Short mmCIF file of C-alpha atoms in Angstrom, two decimals:
data_model
loop_
_atom_site.label_atom_id
_atom_site.label_comp_id
_atom_site.label_asym_id
_atom_site.label_seq_id
_atom_site.Cartn_x
_atom_site.Cartn_y
_atom_site.Cartn_z
CA UNK A 1 -14.36 1.55 7.38
CA UNK A 2 -13.51 -0.09 10.70
CA UNK A 3 -14.23 -3.44 9.05
CA UNK A 4 -11.95 -2.66 6.10
CA UNK A 5 -9.28 -1.62 8.63
CA UNK A 6 -9.52 -4.97 10.47
CA UNK A 7 -9.53 -6.89 7.21
CA UNK A 8 -6.53 -4.99 5.85
CA UNK A 9 -4.21 -6.22 8.57
CA UNK A 10 -5.97 -9.55 9.24
CA UNK A 11 -6.35 -10.78 5.66
CA UNK A 12 -3.05 -9.13 4.71
CA UNK A 13 -1.30 -11.29 7.29
CA UNK A 14 -3.31 -14.36 6.25
CA UNK A 15 -2.26 -13.93 2.61
CA UNK A 16 1.41 -14.04 3.63
CA UNK A 17 0.72 -17.22 5.62
CA UNK A 18 -1.53 -19.32 3.36
CA UNK A 19 -1.15 -17.58 0.01
CA UNK A 20 -2.83 -14.85 -2.01
CA UNK A 21 -5.25 -17.05 -3.99
CA UNK A 22 -6.78 -18.89 -1.02
CA UNK A 23 -7.22 -15.59 0.84
CA UNK A 24 -9.12 -14.09 -2.10
CA UNK A 25 -11.62 -16.95 -2.29
CA UNK A 26 -12.11 -17.17 1.48
CA UNK A 27 -12.90 -13.45 1.39
CA UNK A 28 -15.25 -13.85 -1.57
CA UNK A 29 -17.25 -16.57 0.21
CA UNK A 30 -17.51 -14.54 3.42
CA UNK A 31 -18.52 -11.43 1.45
CA UNK A 32 -21.48 -13.33 -0.02
CA UNK A 33 -22.55 -14.63 3.39
CA UNK A 34 -22.33 -11.30 5.23
CA UNK A 35 -23.72 -9.36 2.25
CA UNK A 36 -26.81 -11.58 2.31
CA UNK A 37 -27.17 -11.00 6.07
CA UNK A 38 -27.11 -7.22 5.47
CA UNK A 39 -29.91 -7.59 2.95
CA UNK A 40 -32.24 -9.31 5.45
CA UNK A 41 -30.99 -7.51 8.60
CA UNK A 42 -33.93 -7.30 11.04
CA UNK A 43 -32.55 -4.32 12.95
CA UNK A 44 -29.84 -1.67 12.86
CA UNK A 45 -27.43 -3.56 15.15
CA UNK A 46 -27.35 -6.61 12.87
CA UNK A 47 -27.00 -4.30 9.86
CA UNK A 48 -23.95 -2.51 11.33
CA UNK A 49 -22.20 -5.73 12.41
CA UNK A 50 -22.82 -7.39 9.03
CA UNK A 51 -21.59 -4.30 7.16
CA UNK A 52 -18.44 -4.29 9.30
CA UNK A 53 -17.81 -7.93 8.37
CA UNK A 54 -18.42 -7.16 4.68
CA UNK A 55 -15.81 -4.44 5.03
CA UNK A 56 -13.22 -6.94 6.31
CA UNK A 57 -13.69 -9.10 3.21
CA UNK A 58 -13.12 -6.16 0.85
CA UNK A 59 -9.50 -5.97 1.99
CA UNK A 60 -8.95 -9.69 1.56
CA UNK A 61 -10.02 -9.51 -2.08
CA UNK A 62 -8.61 -6.22 -3.35
CA UNK A 63 -5.26 -6.24 -1.56
CA UNK A 64 -4.44 -9.86 -2.42
CA UNK A 65 -5.46 -9.41 -6.07
CA UNK A 66 -3.30 -6.28 -6.31
CA UNK A 67 -0.28 -8.07 -4.82
CA UNK A 68 -0.64 -11.06 -7.17
CA UNK A 69 -0.64 -8.70 -10.16
CA UNK A 70 2.40 -6.86 -8.84
CA UNK A 71 4.36 -10.04 -8.15
CA UNK A 72 3.57 -11.64 -11.50
CA UNK A 73 5.01 -8.84 -13.64
CA UNK A 74 8.48 -7.46 -14.23
CA UNK A 75 9.63 -3.85 -13.70
CA UNK A 76 8.70 -2.74 -17.25
CA UNK A 77 5.01 -3.67 -16.85
CA UNK A 78 4.52 -3.40 -13.09
CA UNK A 79 3.16 0.16 -13.17
CA UNK A 80 0.49 -0.87 -15.69
CA UNK A 81 -0.68 -3.96 -13.81
CA UNK A 82 -0.71 -1.99 -10.54
CA UNK A 83 -2.82 0.79 -12.07
CA UNK A 84 -5.51 -1.39 -13.68
CA UNK A 85 -7.13 -2.57 -10.38
CA UNK A 86 -7.68 1.09 -9.43
CA UNK A 87 -9.28 1.77 -12.82
CA UNK A 88 -11.64 -1.13 -12.07
CA UNK A 89 -12.28 0.39 -8.62
CA UNK A 90 -13.23 3.75 -10.17
CA UNK A 91 -15.47 2.00 -12.71
CA UNK A 92 -17.29 0.22 -9.88
CA UNK A 93 -17.58 3.57 -8.10
CA UNK A 94 -19.43 5.06 -11.11
CA UNK A 95 -21.62 1.99 -11.58
CA UNK A 96 -22.62 2.16 -7.92
CA UNK A 97 -23.73 5.78 -8.36
CA UNK A 98 -26.00 4.66 -11.22
CA UNK A 99 -27.29 1.71 -9.17
CA UNK A 100 -28.09 3.95 -6.20
CA UNK A 101 -29.83 6.44 -8.49
CA UNK A 102 -32.00 3.69 -9.99
CA UNK A 103 -32.58 1.59 -6.83
CA UNK A 104 -33.66 3.91 -4.03
CA UNK A 105 -34.49 1.17 -1.49
CA UNK A 106 -31.39 0.02 0.38
CA UNK A 107 -32.29 -3.69 0.70
CA UNK A 108 -32.53 -4.46 -3.04
CA UNK A 109 -29.52 -2.17 -3.57
CA UNK A 110 -27.47 -4.27 -1.14
CA UNK A 111 -28.65 -7.48 -2.81
CA UNK A 112 -27.69 -6.10 -6.22
CA UNK A 113 -24.21 -5.36 -4.89
CA UNK A 114 -23.79 -8.86 -3.46
CA UNK A 115 -24.95 -10.98 -6.39
CA UNK A 116 -21.95 -10.37 -8.73
CA UNK A 117 -19.67 -11.80 -6.04
CA UNK A 118 -21.28 -15.23 -6.53
CA UNK A 119 -20.02 -15.39 -10.12
CA UNK A 120 -16.47 -14.56 -8.99
CA UNK A 121 -16.33 -17.88 -7.12
CA UNK A 122 -16.22 -19.63 -10.50
CA UNK A 123 -12.94 -17.87 -11.37
CA UNK A 124 -10.90 -20.31 -9.21
CA UNK A 125 -9.44 -22.27 -12.19
CA UNK A 126 -8.36 -19.04 -13.92
CA UNK A 127 -6.53 -17.39 -11.02
CA UNK A 128 -2.97 -18.50 -10.24
CA UNK A 129 -0.97 -18.26 -7.06
CA UNK A 130 1.99 -15.88 -6.94
CA UNK A 131 5.19 -17.79 -7.86
CA UNK A 132 7.18 -15.32 -5.77
CA UNK A 133 5.19 -16.25 -2.67
CA UNK A 134 5.53 -19.98 -3.43
CA UNK A 135 9.32 -19.64 -3.71
CA UNK A 136 9.45 -17.61 -0.49
CA UNK A 137 7.83 -20.54 1.36
CA UNK A 138 10.04 -23.13 -0.37
CA UNK A 139 7.34 -24.56 -2.68
CA UNK A 140 9.56 -24.49 -5.77
CA UNK A 141 7.85 -27.30 -7.73
CA UNK A 142 4.49 -25.51 -7.62
CA UNK A 143 6.15 -22.25 -8.67
CA UNK A 144 7.87 -24.00 -11.60
CA UNK A 145 4.54 -25.51 -12.73
CA UNK A 146 2.91 -22.08 -12.75
CA UNK A 147 5.82 -20.55 -14.67
CA UNK A 148 5.50 -23.35 -17.28
CA UNK A 149 1.77 -22.64 -17.56
CA UNK A 150 2.40 -18.92 -18.11
CA UNK A 151 5.14 -19.65 -20.65
CA UNK A 152 2.87 -22.02 -22.60
CA UNK A 153 0.08 -19.45 -22.71
CA UNK A 154 2.50 -16.75 -23.94
CA UNK A 155 4.19 -19.06 -26.43
CA UNK A 156 7.69 -18.77 -24.94
CA UNK A 157 10.23 -21.24 -23.63
CA UNK A 158 11.63 -20.98 -20.11
CA UNK A 159 15.29 -22.08 -19.70
CA UNK A 160 15.70 -25.29 -17.70
CA UNK A 161 18.14 -23.64 -15.29
CA UNK A 162 15.34 -21.26 -14.29
CA UNK A 163 12.83 -24.06 -13.76
CA UNK A 164 15.36 -26.13 -11.79
CA UNK A 165 16.46 -23.18 -9.66
CA UNK A 166 16.55 -23.77 -5.94
CA UNK A 167 17.41 -21.18 -3.38
CA UNK A 168 20.52 -22.47 -1.66
CA UNK A 169 19.91 -20.42 1.45
CA UNK A 170 18.65 -22.29 4.46
CA UNK A 171 14.91 -22.14 4.66
CA UNK A 172 13.64 -19.72 7.30
CA UNK A 173 10.55 -21.15 8.98
CA UNK A 174 9.93 -18.02 11.05
CA UNK A 175 6.54 -16.43 10.55
CA UNK A 176 6.86 -12.77 9.62
CA UNK A 177 4.23 -10.35 10.91
CA UNK A 178 3.38 -6.67 10.57
CA UNK A 179 5.82 -5.91 13.42
CA UNK A 180 8.66 -6.85 11.05
CA UNK A 181 7.76 -3.83 8.92
CA UNK A 182 9.08 -1.65 11.74
CA UNK A 183 11.85 -3.86 13.10
CA UNK A 184 14.78 -2.37 11.18
CA UNK A 185 15.78 1.27 10.82
CA UNK A 186 15.20 1.91 7.09
CA UNK A 187 12.01 -0.15 6.89
CA UNK A 188 10.71 1.68 9.97
CA UNK A 189 11.34 5.15 8.52
CA UNK A 190 9.99 4.29 5.08
CA UNK A 191 6.87 2.51 6.29
CA UNK A 192 5.98 5.29 8.72
CA UNK A 193 6.25 7.70 5.80
CA UNK A 194 4.09 5.40 3.66
CA UNK A 195 1.53 5.02 6.44
CA UNK A 196 1.11 8.80 6.52
CA UNK A 197 0.72 8.84 2.72
CA UNK A 198 -2.02 6.20 2.99
CA UNK A 199 -3.72 8.03 5.87
CA UNK A 200 -3.87 11.40 4.07
CA UNK A 201 -4.84 9.90 0.72
CA UNK A 202 -7.82 8.06 2.19
CA UNK A 203 -8.90 10.92 4.44
CA UNK A 204 -8.95 13.38 1.53
CA UNK A 205 -10.40 10.85 -0.95
CA UNK A 206 -13.41 9.91 1.18
CA UNK A 207 -13.68 13.40 2.64
CA UNK A 208 -14.14 14.90 -0.82
CA UNK A 209 -16.61 12.12 -1.65
CA UNK A 210 -18.66 12.79 1.48
CA UNK A 211 -18.47 16.56 1.09
CA UNK A 212 -19.88 16.65 -2.44
CA UNK A 213 -23.27 17.68 -1.03
CA UNK A 214 -21.75 21.01 0.02
CA UNK A 215 -20.68 21.79 -3.55
CA UNK A 216 -23.03 24.39 -5.04
CA UNK A 217 -25.49 23.58 -7.82
CA UNK A 218 -24.84 19.84 -8.17
CA UNK A 219 -27.01 16.79 -7.46
CA UNK A 220 -25.63 14.23 -4.95
CA UNK A 221 -25.84 11.33 -7.43
CA UNK A 222 -24.17 13.35 -10.19
CA UNK A 223 -21.45 14.53 -7.81
CA UNK A 224 -20.81 10.96 -6.67
CA UNK A 225 -20.61 9.77 -10.30
CA UNK A 226 -18.23 12.60 -11.21
CA UNK A 227 -16.09 11.70 -8.20
CA UNK A 228 -15.52 8.28 -9.75
CA UNK A 229 -15.21 9.61 -13.29
CA UNK A 230 -12.35 12.02 -12.50
CA UNK A 231 -10.37 9.15 -11.01
CA UNK A 232 -9.86 7.65 -14.49
CA UNK A 233 -7.74 10.49 -15.93
CA UNK A 234 -5.92 10.74 -12.60
CA UNK A 235 -4.97 7.07 -12.72
CA UNK A 236 -3.93 7.05 -16.37
CA UNK A 237 -1.89 10.23 -15.99
CA UNK A 238 -0.10 8.72 -12.99
CA UNK A 239 0.60 5.59 -15.05
CA UNK A 240 2.45 7.64 -17.67
CA UNK A 241 4.25 9.93 -15.24
CA UNK A 242 5.35 7.21 -12.81
CA UNK A 243 7.82 5.80 -15.33
CA UNK A 244 9.04 9.27 -16.30
CA UNK A 245 9.32 11.24 -13.05
CA UNK A 246 9.56 8.26 -10.69
CA UNK A 247 7.45 7.30 -7.68
CA UNK A 248 8.35 9.87 -4.96
CA UNK A 249 8.30 12.87 -7.32
CA UNK A 250 4.93 11.81 -8.73
CA UNK A 251 3.51 11.43 -5.23
CA UNK A 252 4.81 14.88 -4.31
CA UNK A 253 3.33 16.42 -7.48
CA UNK A 254 -0.14 14.93 -7.11
CA UNK A 255 -0.34 15.52 -3.35
CA UNK A 256 0.70 19.16 -3.72
CA UNK A 257 -1.66 19.88 -6.64
CA UNK A 258 -4.53 18.12 -4.87
CA UNK A 259 -3.82 19.90 -1.59
CA UNK A 260 -3.69 23.36 -3.15
CA UNK A 261 -6.88 22.65 -5.13
CA UNK A 262 -8.65 21.65 -1.91
CA UNK A 263 -7.54 24.78 -0.07
CA UNK A 264 -8.66 27.17 -2.84
CA UNK A 265 -11.89 25.37 -3.82
CA UNK A 266 -14.32 26.64 -1.12
CA UNK A 267 -13.25 30.27 -1.61
CA UNK A 268 -14.53 30.15 -5.20
CA UNK A 269 -18.07 29.31 -4.03
CA UNK A 270 -20.78 31.53 -2.53
CA UNK A 271 -20.76 33.52 -0.29
CA UNK A 272 -17.13 34.33 -1.14
CA UNK A 273 -17.76 34.86 -4.88
CA UNK A 274 -20.84 35.46 -7.06
CA UNK A 275 -23.07 32.50 -7.92
CA UNK A 276 -21.93 32.32 -11.55
CA UNK A 277 -18.37 31.43 -10.44
CA UNK A 278 -19.52 28.35 -8.48
CA UNK A 279 -18.50 25.91 -11.27
CA UNK A 280 -14.88 26.89 -10.59
CA UNK A 281 -15.23 25.54 -7.05
CA UNK A 282 -16.64 22.25 -8.37
CA UNK A 283 -13.83 22.00 -10.92
CA UNK A 284 -11.13 22.51 -8.27
CA UNK A 285 -12.75 19.98 -5.92
CA UNK A 286 -12.76 17.44 -8.75
CA UNK A 287 -9.13 18.29 -9.54
CA UNK A 288 -8.37 17.49 -5.90
CA UNK A 289 -10.21 14.16 -6.25
CA UNK A 290 -8.34 13.40 -9.49
CA UNK A 291 -4.97 14.05 -7.84
CA UNK A 292 -5.75 12.09 -4.69
CA UNK A 293 -6.92 9.11 -6.77
CA UNK A 294 -3.49 9.07 -8.42
CA UNK A 295 -1.91 9.15 -4.95
CA UNK A 296 -3.86 6.03 -4.00
CA UNK A 297 -2.35 4.26 -6.98
CA UNK A 298 1.18 5.43 -6.13
CA UNK A 299 0.87 4.52 -2.44
CA UNK A 300 -0.10 0.96 -3.36
CA UNK A 301 2.83 0.67 -5.78
CA UNK A 302 5.44 2.08 -3.39
CA UNK A 303 4.29 -0.12 -0.49
CA UNK A 304 4.56 -3.19 -2.71
CA UNK A 305 7.93 -2.25 -4.21
CA UNK A 306 9.69 -1.12 -1.03
CA UNK A 307 8.81 -4.18 1.07
CA UNK A 308 10.03 -7.79 0.65
CA UNK A 309 8.01 -10.71 -0.73
CA UNK A 310 7.62 -12.31 2.70
CA UNK A 311 6.01 -9.10 3.97
CA UNK A 312 4.52 -7.58 0.81
CA UNK A 313 0.87 -8.48 1.37
CA UNK A 314 0.92 -7.51 5.03
CA UNK A 315 2.80 -4.29 4.10
CA UNK A 316 0.07 -3.27 1.66
CA UNK A 317 -2.47 -4.38 4.27
CA UNK A 318 -0.85 -2.28 7.00
CA UNK A 319 -0.83 0.73 4.68
CA UNK A 320 -4.47 0.09 3.86
CA UNK A 321 -5.18 -0.14 7.59
CA UNK A 322 -3.88 3.42 8.02
CA UNK A 323 -5.92 4.44 5.00
CA UNK A 324 -9.03 3.14 6.78
CA UNK A 325 -8.15 5.21 9.83
CA UNK A 326 -8.11 8.17 7.45
CA UNK A 327 -11.48 7.02 6.14
CA UNK A 328 -12.86 6.83 9.68
CA UNK A 329 -11.57 10.34 10.45
CA UNK A 330 -12.82 11.94 7.20
CA UNK A 331 -16.54 12.28 8.19
CA UNK A 332 -15.53 14.16 11.33
CA UNK A 333 -13.30 16.48 9.31
CA UNK A 334 -16.22 17.10 6.94
CA UNK A 335 -18.43 17.86 9.95
CA UNK A 336 -16.02 20.65 10.98
CA UNK A 337 -17.72 22.82 8.34
CA UNK A 338 -20.22 23.59 11.11
CA UNK A 339 -17.50 25.78 12.58
CA UNK A 340 -16.35 27.34 9.31
CA UNK A 341 -17.42 26.25 5.82
CA UNK A 342 -13.92 26.11 4.23
CA UNK A 343 -12.34 24.35 7.26
CA UNK A 344 -12.62 20.74 5.95
CA UNK A 345 -10.97 21.70 2.68
CA UNK A 346 -8.22 23.57 4.55
CA UNK A 347 -7.49 20.48 6.70
CA UNK A 348 -7.49 18.17 3.68
CA UNK A 349 -5.27 20.50 1.68
CA UNK A 350 -2.76 21.18 4.45
CA UNK A 351 -2.28 17.49 5.23
CA UNK A 352 -1.88 16.69 1.52
CA UNK A 353 0.80 19.34 0.96
CA UNK A 354 2.78 18.01 3.95
CA UNK A 355 2.47 14.44 2.61
CA UNK A 356 3.79 15.61 -0.74
CA UNK A 357 6.85 17.17 0.87
CA UNK A 358 7.88 14.12 2.92
CA UNK A 359 7.24 11.75 -0.01
CA UNK A 360 10.50 13.03 -1.51
CA UNK A 361 12.41 11.26 1.28
CA UNK A 362 11.33 7.82 -0.02
CA UNK A 363 13.81 5.95 -2.26
CA UNK A 364 13.10 5.56 -5.97
CA UNK A 365 11.88 2.10 -7.06
CA UNK A 366 11.26 2.76 -10.76
CA UNK A 367 12.64 -0.12 -12.82
CA UNK A 368 14.06 -1.90 -9.75
CA UNK A 369 13.64 -5.58 -8.94
CA UNK A 370 11.32 -6.41 -6.07
CA UNK A 371 13.19 -7.18 -2.82
CA UNK A 372 12.75 -10.78 -1.71
CA UNK A 373 14.13 -10.68 1.85
CA UNK A 374 13.99 -8.18 4.69
CA UNK A 375 17.73 -7.62 4.34
CA UNK A 376 17.36 -6.71 0.68
CA UNK A 377 14.51 -4.34 1.53
CA UNK A 378 16.49 -2.79 4.39
CA UNK A 379 19.47 -2.09 2.15
CA UNK A 380 17.42 -0.96 -0.86
CA UNK A 381 18.42 2.51 -2.00
CA UNK A 382 21.51 2.63 0.23
CA UNK A 383 25.19 2.09 -0.53
CA UNK A 384 25.54 -0.32 2.36
CA UNK A 385 26.48 -3.88 1.65
CA UNK A 386 24.03 -6.49 2.98
CA UNK A 387 24.71 -7.35 6.57
CA UNK A 388 22.88 -8.56 9.65
CA UNK A 389 20.80 -5.72 10.99
CA UNK A 390 20.71 -7.03 14.52
CA UNK A 391 23.28 -8.74 16.72
CA UNK A 392 22.41 -11.05 19.54
CA UNK A 393 23.61 -10.22 23.02
CA UNK A 394 26.43 -12.75 22.65
CA UNK A 395 27.50 -11.24 19.34
CA UNK A 396 27.40 -7.75 20.81
CA UNK A 397 29.50 -8.90 23.75
CA UNK A 398 31.93 -10.72 21.46
CA UNK A 399 32.27 -7.70 19.20
CA UNK A 400 32.86 -5.40 22.16
CA UNK A 401 35.46 -7.81 23.56
CA UNK A 402 37.18 -8.03 20.18
CA UNK A 403 37.24 -4.24 19.85
CA UNK A 404 38.62 -3.95 23.40
CA UNK A 405 41.38 -6.50 22.70
CA UNK A 406 42.23 -4.75 19.44
CA UNK A 407 42.41 -1.41 21.26
CA UNK A 408 44.70 -2.87 23.94
CA UNK A 409 46.95 -4.37 21.28
CA UNK A 410 47.06 -1.05 19.48
CA UNK A 411 47.89 0.80 22.71
CA UNK A 412 50.59 -1.74 23.53
CA UNK A 413 52.08 -1.18 20.09
CA UNK A 414 52.08 2.53 20.66
CA UNK A 415 53.81 2.06 24.02
CA UNK A 416 56.48 -0.12 22.36
CA UNK A 417 57.04 2.53 19.72
CA UNK A 418 57.31 5.19 22.44
CA UNK A 419 59.85 3.05 24.34
CA UNK A 420 61.89 2.55 21.17
CA UNK A 421 61.89 6.28 20.52
CA UNK A 422 63.01 6.91 24.13
CA UNK A 423 65.85 4.39 23.75
CA UNK A 424 66.85 5.99 20.48
CA UNK A 425 66.89 9.39 22.15
CA UNK A 426 69.11 8.06 24.96
CA UNK A 427 71.53 6.53 22.44
CA UNK A 428 71.67 9.80 20.52
CA UNK A 429 72.34 11.71 23.74
CA UNK A 430 75.19 9.36 24.63
#
């Protein structure tokens, strides 16, 4: 999890610098190398370091692939293309449970996990770079070529004025980093909210996965498989509801349902209830996993839709970084059952309910165009007209001086009016 955390911010930033496609294939190559090292690790230290490095590559692949899919599609299909990678994730989750059940030795299991990555390297000709990213770095000709390729495949014609479009704004050569996610007021508030959503989602998701052994009457491999299986209905239900209820309301709904299910679940298991009611506890725990899986999907979508193109990959990466912190914390929360058996579920549930409540403060992005610049993202969901968020010291001084001069002029005008009224009063008295 620490490796995935490092990769989330590192490869997320790299993808905004060199592009999404290159980042994916660099990550794929490194995943093969470090995965092979894990397989032949001579001792535990080498194993841990290699696993950490494998974790960094996971972020480079999944986050960049998700962002490409999001940036390639319009508002009407964005929810669908954003949901599909998570369905693939859940499918891999179930397949891994079957692999672990059939391959009990960890070395061949690790090798079996690594081998499919080799075949992904041959997908280079079939994966395209994000045209949005190319335009954001002023590579318009490459973007136009990709749009033509997509149009030809889909059998449509793109208007020439679209292909010949050039952004008339002066190119900004400044490199944007994760700090820019917090540099302006609205982006700061929204991203802090999103970071908490990511943190809670991951903590509960992996916490429930790790805590399946405490569920009564269920084999570890079966519980792990079911944990992946229940994600599928959670993801598909979120796909349908996201374009009906909207993003923040959906997040609130799933977080609240998942949180309440977590809190109640342990109290429906022995010793609190008779043994024959134990399946109710399992069902509620799986309902919590279903709901939290949907929250993962929604957190990805909101992070991508609320942040600008020049920061989108690093925004999703920063959110994923906080998710990994939640993943790192989750085993320790699970371990708190040594103090009181229901305590982990109470912590998971309480944090999820709070996350659901504050999700309602995020602006709605359903059907909206993706923001391209930080200014557009800053003003998204507000009635403010676009303006410079920050003023330099000279501008601040000039504005203050202008306001001071205007105030003096206004005061002088008032004095003149007062003098005129005094003169008029004198004339009237005479």
